[in-house]
Tab-separated table of C-alpha atoms in Angstrom:
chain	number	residue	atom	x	y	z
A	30	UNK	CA	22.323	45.383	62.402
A	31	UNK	CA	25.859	44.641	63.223
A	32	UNK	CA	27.997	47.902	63.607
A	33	UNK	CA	29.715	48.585	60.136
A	34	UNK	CA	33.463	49.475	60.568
A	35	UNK	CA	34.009	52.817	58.954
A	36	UNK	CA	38.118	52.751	57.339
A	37	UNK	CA	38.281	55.971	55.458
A	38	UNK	CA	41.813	56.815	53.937
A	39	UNK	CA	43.982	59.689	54.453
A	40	UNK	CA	46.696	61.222	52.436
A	41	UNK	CA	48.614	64.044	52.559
A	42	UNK	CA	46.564	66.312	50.209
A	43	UNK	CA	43.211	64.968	50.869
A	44	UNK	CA	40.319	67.054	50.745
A	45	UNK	CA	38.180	68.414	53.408
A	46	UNK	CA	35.092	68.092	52.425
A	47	UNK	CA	35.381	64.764	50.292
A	48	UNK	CA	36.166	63.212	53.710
A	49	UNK	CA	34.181	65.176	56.622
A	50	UNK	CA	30.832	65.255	54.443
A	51	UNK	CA	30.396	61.723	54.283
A	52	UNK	CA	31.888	60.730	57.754
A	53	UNK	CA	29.230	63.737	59.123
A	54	UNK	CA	26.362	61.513	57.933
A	55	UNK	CA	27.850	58.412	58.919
A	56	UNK	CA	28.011	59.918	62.382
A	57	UNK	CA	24.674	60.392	62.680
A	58	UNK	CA	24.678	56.890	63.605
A	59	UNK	CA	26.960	56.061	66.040
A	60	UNK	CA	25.830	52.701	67.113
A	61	UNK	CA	25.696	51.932	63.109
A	62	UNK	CA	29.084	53.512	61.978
A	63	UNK	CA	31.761	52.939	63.848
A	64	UNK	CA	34.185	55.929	61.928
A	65	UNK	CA	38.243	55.138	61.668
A	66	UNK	CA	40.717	57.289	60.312
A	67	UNK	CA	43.178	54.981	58.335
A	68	UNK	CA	46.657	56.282	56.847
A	69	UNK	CA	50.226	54.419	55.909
A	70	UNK	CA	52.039	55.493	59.183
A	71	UNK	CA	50.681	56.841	62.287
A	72	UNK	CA	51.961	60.094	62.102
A	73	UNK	CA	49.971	63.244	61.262
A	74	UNK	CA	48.057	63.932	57.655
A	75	UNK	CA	47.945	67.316	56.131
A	76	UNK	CA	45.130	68.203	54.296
A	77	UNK	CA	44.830	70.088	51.037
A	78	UNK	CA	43.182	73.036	52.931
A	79	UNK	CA	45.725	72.722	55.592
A	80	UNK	CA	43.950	71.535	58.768
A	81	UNK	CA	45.504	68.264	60.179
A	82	UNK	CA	44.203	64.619	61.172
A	83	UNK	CA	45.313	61.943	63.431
A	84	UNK	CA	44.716	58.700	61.545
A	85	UNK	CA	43.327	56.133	64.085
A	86	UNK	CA	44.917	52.936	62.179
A	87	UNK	CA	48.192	52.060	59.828
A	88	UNK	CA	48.153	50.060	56.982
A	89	UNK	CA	49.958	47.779	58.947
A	90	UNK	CA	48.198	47.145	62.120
A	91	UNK	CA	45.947	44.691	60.367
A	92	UNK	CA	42.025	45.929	61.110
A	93	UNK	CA	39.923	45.264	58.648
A	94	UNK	CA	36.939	47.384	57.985
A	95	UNK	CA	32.998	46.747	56.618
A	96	UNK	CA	32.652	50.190	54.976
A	97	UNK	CA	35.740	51.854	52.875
A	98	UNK	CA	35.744	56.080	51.884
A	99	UNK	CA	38.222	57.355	49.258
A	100	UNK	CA	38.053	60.876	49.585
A	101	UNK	CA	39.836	62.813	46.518
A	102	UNK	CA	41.879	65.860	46.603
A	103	UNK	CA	44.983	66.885	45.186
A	104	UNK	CA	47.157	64.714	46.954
A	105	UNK	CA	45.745	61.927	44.796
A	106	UNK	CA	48.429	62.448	42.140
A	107	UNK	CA	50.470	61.280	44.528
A	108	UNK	CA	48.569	58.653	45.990
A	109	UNK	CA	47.660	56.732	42.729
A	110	UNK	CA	51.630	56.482	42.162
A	111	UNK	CA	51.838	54.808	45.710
A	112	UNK	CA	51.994	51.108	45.601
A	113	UNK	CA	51.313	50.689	49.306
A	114	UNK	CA	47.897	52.738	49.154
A	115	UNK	CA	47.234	50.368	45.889
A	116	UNK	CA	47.718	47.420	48.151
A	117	UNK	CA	45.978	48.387	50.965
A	118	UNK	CA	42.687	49.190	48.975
A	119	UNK	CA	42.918	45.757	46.860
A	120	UNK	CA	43.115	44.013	50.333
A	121	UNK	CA	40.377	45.731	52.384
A	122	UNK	CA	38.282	45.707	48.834
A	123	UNK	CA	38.465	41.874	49.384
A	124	UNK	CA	36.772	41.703	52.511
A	125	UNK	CA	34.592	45.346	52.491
A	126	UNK	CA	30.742	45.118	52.415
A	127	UNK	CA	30.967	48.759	50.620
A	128	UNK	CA	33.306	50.521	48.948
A	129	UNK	CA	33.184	54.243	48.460
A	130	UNK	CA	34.668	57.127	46.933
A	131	UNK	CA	34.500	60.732	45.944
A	132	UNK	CA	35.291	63.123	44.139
A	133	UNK	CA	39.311	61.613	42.656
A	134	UNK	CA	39.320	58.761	45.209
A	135	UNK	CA	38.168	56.907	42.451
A	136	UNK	CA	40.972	57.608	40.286
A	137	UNK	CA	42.779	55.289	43.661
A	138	UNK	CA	40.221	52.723	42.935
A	139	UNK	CA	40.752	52.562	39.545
A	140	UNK	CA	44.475	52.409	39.726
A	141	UNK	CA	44.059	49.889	42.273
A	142	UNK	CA	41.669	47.600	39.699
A	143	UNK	CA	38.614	47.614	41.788
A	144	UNK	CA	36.739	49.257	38.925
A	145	UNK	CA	37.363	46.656	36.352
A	146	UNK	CA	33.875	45.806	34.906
A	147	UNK	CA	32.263	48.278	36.997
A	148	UNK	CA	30.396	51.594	36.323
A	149	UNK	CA	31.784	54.648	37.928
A	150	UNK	CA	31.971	58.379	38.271
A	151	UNK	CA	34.143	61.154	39.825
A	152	UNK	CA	34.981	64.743	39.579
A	153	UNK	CA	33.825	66.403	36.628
A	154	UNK	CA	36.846	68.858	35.992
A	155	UNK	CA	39.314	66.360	36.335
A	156	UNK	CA	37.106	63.622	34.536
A	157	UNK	CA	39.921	63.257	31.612
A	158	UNK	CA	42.626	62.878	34.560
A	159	UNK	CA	40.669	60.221	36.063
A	160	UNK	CA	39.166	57.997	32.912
A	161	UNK	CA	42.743	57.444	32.594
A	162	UNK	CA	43.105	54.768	34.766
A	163	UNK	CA	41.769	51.176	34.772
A	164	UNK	CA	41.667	49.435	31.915
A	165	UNK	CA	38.075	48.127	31.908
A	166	UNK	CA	36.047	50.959	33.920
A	167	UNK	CA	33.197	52.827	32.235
A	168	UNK	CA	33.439	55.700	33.127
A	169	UNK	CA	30.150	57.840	33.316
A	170	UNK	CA	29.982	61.533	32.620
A	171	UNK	CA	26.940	62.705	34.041
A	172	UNK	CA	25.722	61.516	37.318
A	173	UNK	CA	25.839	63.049	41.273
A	174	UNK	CA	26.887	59.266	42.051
A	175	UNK	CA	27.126	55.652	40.777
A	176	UNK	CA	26.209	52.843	42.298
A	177	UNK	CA	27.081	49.495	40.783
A	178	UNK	CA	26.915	46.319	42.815
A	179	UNK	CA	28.589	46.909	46.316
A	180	UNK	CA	30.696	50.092	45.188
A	181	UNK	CA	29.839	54.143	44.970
A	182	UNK	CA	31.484	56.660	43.276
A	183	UNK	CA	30.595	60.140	43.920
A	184	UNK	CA	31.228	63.109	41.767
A	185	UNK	CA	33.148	66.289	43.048
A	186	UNK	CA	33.648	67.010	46.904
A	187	UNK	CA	30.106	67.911	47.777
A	188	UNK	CA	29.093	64.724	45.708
A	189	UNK	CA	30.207	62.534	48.277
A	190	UNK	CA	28.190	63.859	51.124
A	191	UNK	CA	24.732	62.912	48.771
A	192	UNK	CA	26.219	59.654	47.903
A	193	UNK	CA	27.069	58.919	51.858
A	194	UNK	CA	22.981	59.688	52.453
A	195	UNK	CA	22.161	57.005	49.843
A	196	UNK	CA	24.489	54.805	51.225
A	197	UNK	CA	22.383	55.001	54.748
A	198	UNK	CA	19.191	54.543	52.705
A	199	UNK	CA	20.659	51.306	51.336
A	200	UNK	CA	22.124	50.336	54.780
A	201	UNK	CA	19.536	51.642	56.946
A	202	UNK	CA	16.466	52.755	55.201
A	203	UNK	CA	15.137	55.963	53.664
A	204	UNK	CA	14.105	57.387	56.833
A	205	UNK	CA	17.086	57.053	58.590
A	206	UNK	CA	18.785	59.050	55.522
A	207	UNK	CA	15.709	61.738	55.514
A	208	UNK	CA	16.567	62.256	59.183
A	209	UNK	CA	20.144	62.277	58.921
A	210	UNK	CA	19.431	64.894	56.412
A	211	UNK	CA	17.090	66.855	58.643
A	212	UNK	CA	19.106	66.999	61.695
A	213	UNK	CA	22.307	68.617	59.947
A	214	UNK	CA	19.613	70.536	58.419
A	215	UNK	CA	21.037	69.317	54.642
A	216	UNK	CA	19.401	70.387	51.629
A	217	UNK	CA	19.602	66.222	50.514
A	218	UNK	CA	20.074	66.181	46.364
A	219	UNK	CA	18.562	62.581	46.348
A	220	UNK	CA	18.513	62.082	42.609
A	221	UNK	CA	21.765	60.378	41.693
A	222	UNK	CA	20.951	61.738	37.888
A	223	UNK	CA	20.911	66.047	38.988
A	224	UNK	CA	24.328	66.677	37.584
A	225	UNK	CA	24.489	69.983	36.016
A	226	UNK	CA	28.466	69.997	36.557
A	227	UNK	CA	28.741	68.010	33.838
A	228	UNK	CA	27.457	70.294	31.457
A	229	UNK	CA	29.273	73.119	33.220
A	230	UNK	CA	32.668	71.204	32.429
A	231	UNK	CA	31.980	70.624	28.739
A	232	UNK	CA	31.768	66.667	29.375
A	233	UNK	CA	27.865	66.386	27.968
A	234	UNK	CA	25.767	68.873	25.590
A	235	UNK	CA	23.705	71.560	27.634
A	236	UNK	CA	19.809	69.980	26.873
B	26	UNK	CA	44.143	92.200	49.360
B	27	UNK	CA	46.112	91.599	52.220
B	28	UNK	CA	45.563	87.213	53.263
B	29	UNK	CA	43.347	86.723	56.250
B	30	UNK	CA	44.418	84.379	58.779
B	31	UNK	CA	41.287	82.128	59.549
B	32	UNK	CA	41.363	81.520	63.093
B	33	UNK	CA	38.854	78.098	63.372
B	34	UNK	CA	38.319	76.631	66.986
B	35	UNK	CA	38.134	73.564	67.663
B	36	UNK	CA	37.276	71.722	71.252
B	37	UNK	CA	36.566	68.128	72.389
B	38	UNK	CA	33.381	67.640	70.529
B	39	UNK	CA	33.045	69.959	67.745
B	40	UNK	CA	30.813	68.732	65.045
B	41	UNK	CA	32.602	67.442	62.034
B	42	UNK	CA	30.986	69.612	58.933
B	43	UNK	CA	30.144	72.854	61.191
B	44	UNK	CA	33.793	73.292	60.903
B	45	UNK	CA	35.310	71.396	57.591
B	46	UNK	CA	32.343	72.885	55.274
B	47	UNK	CA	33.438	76.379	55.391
B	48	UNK	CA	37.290	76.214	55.415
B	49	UNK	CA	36.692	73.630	52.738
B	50	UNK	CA	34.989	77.002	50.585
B	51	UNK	CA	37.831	79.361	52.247
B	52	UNK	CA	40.229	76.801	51.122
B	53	UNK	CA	39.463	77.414	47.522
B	54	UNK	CA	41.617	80.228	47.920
B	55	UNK	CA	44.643	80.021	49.668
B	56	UNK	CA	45.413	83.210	48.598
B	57	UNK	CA	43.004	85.043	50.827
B	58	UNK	CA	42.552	82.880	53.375
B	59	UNK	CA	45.201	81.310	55.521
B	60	UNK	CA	43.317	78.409	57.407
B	61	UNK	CA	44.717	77.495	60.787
B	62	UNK	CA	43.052	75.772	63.423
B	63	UNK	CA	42.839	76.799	67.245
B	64	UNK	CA	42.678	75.115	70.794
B	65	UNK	CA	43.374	75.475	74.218
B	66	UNK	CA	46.273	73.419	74.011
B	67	UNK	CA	48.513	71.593	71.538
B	68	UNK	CA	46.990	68.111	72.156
B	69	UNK	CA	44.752	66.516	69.546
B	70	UNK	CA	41.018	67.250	69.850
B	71	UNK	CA	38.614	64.730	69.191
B	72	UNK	CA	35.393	65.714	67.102
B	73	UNK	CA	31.965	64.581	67.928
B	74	UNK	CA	32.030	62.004	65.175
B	75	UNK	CA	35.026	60.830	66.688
B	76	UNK	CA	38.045	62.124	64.257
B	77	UNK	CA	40.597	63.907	65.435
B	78	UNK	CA	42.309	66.952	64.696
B	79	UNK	CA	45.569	68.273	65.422
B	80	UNK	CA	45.786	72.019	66.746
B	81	UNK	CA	47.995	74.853	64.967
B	82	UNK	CA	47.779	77.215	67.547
B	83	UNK	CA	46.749	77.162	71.453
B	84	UNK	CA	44.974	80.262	72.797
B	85	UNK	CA	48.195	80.847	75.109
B	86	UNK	CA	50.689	81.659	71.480
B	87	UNK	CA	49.381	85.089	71.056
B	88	UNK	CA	48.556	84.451	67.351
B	89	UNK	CA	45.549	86.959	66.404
B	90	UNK	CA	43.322	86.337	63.267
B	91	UNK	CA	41.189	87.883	61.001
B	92	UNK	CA	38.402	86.081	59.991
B	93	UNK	CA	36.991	83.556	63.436
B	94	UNK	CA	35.158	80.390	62.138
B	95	UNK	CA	33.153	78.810	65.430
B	96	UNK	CA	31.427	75.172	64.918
B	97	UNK	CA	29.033	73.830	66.992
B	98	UNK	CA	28.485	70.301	67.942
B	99	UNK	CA	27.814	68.604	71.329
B	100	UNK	CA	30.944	69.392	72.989
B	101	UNK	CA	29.474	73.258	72.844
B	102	UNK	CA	27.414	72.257	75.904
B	103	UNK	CA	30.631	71.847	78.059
B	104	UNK	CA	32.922	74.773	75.633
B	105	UNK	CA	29.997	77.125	76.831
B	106	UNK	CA	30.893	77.143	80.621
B	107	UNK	CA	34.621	77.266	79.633
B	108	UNK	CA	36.416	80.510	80.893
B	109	UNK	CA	39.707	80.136	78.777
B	110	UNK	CA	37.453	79.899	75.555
B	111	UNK	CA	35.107	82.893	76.550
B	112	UNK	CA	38.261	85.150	77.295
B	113	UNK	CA	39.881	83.760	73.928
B	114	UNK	CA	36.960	84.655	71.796
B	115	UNK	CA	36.361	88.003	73.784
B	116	UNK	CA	40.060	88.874	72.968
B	117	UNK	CA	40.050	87.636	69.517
B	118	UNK	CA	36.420	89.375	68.459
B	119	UNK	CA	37.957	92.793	69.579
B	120	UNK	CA	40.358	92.495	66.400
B	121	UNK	CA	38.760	90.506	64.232
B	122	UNK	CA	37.498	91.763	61.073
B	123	UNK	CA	35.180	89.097	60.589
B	124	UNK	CA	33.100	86.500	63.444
B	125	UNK	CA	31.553	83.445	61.776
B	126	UNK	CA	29.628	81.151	63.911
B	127	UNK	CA	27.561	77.567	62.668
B	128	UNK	CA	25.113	75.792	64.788
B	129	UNK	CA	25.630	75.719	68.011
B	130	UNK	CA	28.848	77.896	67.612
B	131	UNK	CA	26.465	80.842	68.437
B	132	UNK	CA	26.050	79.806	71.992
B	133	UNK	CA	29.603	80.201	72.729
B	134	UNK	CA	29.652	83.812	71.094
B	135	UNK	CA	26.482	84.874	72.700
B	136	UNK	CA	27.857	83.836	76.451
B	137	UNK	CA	31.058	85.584	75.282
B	138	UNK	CA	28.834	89.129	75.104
B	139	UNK	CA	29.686	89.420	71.490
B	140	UNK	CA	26.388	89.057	70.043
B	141	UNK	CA	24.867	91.605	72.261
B	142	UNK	CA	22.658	94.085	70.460
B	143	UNK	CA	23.169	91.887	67.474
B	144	UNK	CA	20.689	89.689	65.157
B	145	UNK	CA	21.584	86.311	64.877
B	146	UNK	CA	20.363	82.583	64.574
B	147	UNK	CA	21.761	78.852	65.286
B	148	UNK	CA	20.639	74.919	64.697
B	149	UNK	CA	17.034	74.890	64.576
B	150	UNK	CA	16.685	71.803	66.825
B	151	UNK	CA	18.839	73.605	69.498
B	152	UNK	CA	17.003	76.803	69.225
B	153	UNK	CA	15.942	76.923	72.391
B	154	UNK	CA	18.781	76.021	74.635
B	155	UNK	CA	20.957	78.557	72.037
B	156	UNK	CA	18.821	81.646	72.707
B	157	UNK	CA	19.269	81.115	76.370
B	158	UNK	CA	22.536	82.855	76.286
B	159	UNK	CA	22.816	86.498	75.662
B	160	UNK	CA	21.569	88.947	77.505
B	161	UNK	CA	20.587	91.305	74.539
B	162	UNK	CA	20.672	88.910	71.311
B	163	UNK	CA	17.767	89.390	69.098
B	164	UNK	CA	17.563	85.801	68.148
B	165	UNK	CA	15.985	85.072	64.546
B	166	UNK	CA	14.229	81.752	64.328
B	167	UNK	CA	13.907	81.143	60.693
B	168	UNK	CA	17.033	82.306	58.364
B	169	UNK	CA	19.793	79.926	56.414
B	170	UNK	CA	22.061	82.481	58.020
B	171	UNK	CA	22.186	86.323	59.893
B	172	UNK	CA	24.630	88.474	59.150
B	173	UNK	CA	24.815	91.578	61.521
B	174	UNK	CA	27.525	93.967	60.497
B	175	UNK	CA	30.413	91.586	60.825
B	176	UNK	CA	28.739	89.322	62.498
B	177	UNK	CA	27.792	85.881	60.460
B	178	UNK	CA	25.823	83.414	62.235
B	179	UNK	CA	24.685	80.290	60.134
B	180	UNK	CA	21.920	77.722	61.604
B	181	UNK	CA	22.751	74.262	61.637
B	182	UNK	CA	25.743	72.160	60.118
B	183	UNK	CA	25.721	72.082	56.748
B	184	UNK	CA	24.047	75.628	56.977
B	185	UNK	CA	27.764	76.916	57.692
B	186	UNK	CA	28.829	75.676	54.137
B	187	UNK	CA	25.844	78.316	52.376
B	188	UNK	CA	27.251	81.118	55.085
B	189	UNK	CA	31.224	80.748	54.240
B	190	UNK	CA	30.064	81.257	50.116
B	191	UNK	CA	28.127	84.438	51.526
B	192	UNK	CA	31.287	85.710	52.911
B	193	UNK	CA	33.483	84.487	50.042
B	194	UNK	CA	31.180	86.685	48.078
B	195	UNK	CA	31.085	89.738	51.130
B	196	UNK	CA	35.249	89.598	50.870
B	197	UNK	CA	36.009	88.574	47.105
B	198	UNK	CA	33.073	89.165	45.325
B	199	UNK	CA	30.194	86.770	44.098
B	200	UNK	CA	32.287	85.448	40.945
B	201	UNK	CA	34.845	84.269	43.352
B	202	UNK	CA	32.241	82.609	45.620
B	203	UNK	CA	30.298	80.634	42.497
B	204	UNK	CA	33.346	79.447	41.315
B	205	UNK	CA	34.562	78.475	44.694
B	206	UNK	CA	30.724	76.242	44.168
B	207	UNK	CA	31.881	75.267	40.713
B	208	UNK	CA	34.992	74.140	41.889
B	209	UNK	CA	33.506	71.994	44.694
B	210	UNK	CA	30.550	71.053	42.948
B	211	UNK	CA	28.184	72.675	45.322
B	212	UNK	CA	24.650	73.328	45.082
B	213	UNK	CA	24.757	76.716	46.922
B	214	UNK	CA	21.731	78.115	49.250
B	215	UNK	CA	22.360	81.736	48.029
B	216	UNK	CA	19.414	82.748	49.730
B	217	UNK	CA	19.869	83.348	53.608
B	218	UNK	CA	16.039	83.285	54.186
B	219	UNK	CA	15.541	80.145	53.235
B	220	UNK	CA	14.987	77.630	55.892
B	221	UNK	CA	12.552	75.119	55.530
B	222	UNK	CA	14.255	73.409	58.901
B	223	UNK	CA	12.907	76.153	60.819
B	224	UNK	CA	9.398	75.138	60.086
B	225	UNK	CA	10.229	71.118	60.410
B	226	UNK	CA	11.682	72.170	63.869
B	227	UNK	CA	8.079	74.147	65.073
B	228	UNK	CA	9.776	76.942	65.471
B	229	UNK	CA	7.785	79.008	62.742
B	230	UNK	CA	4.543	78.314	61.249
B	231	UNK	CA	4.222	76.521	57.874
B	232	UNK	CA	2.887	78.714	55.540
């Protein structure tokens, strides 16, 4: 397999764990995932949590990437307002082999149309936040992650680091994803249906 | 209660979610936990999975902190024979009101001398080359986590994200620690004795 080009976006406001979950699988496989921090200038991104990154590419600088990651986080109330992240994402969701997202990253998606006919999920206490946007997404309440067609959409923060494992399964195989699991010695939730956070946010009937 | 200043370190190589699983959990309250991360110098560090961070502190400001998060990764194998970071930890565990370790973070606390006479455990793959340092560690082979006094030491990766909930709970109560769960839609390992890697690894029997 030809080495997939990681581009996950950063923000100021982004959150930890929707990002460094996912890009902690994908690096697993090094000669498979080749991980790039991506951001509108090259200067320094603040977390939500604080701790900073160095993004590796602009917007500008033109590299195109295989594999996209939206992570979420606060700073997506921001970000969804930004026309320059908007165009960015419809570009690289041109030429992408997979799109991802977690947790409010796909609320960025959405905004950006690349949900339009598409099934997706995302974090299930801002679910009403989210639904908002994109006129023809449906939206689904219950679910770890959706998969439709080439794009994922994870539920809340931790979401996104089961999603990423299914993700390798689909690029690599279900061993490689079992062992990814095994050597960051990761209790793997492989069912994309196990969403009790659903039912703890009011958004379906406790059955 | 007074806010703790997290002290995390972070050196070339530190593994992505040893480090970002936790403060994501301790960054559910900003309140009590002041994240900052540490290095020997100002420049960016570069993680095993290849993003980089950007340093708040270098062990040369004098900052002190409360609560030290160490992460493991490959670059622990060259942090271990690293005088500056033994006499930084050594300085910092003498005021410290909490040490947290994850993975291979343990090694670098256990050549320090500060988990002598202590209990405490590490990545299960790594076991062996990890319980090589310390002259008087009682290494455990199978637990999710060890805490010894205050003393946490979490086995591998995504092991540190079940630990940092542990000592949400030690330092704000268990409410505070299954919210911070809710929140991040986390299916918490509450129990630290279970650690089915430990018998995938060979290093216990499976019973």
């Amino acid at each position: 397999m030809k080495t997939m080009k990681v581009g996950a976006l950063i923000f100021p406001g982004f959150e930890l764990l929707d990002l460094f979950g996912p890009l902690e699988m994908f690096g697993m496989y090094p000669e498979n995932f080749d991980i790039r921090l991506v951001a509108e200038t090259g200067d320094p991104v603040t977390s939500s949590q604080k701790p900073v990154s160095l993004p590796d590419h602009t917007f500008a600088d033109g590299e195109r990437f295989d594999l996209l990651l939206v992570p979420g986080g606060k700073g997506t109330r921001q970000a969804v307002n930004q026309p320059v992240i908007m165009e960015w994402l419809q570009k690289q969701s041109e030429i992408a082999r997979l799109i991802t997202s977690v947790c409010t990253g796909s609320a960025l998606l959405a905004q950006a149309g690349i949900l339009d006919g598409r099934k997706a999920t995302t974090n299930k206490n801002a679910f009403k936040w989210v639904s908002g946007f994109g006129t023809e997404v449906q939206w689904i309440r219950q679910a770890r992650w959706v998969q439709d067609g080439n794009i994922y959409t994870s539920s809340g923060v931790s979401a996104g680091t089961d999603m990423s494992l299914a993700v390798i399964a689909d690029v690599l195989g279900m061993d490689k994803a079992l062992q990814a699991a095994d050597w960051t010695e990761y209790f793997w939730n492989e069912d994309p249906g196990n969403d009790p956070f659903a039912v703890k946010a009011g958004l379906v009937p406790d059955r």
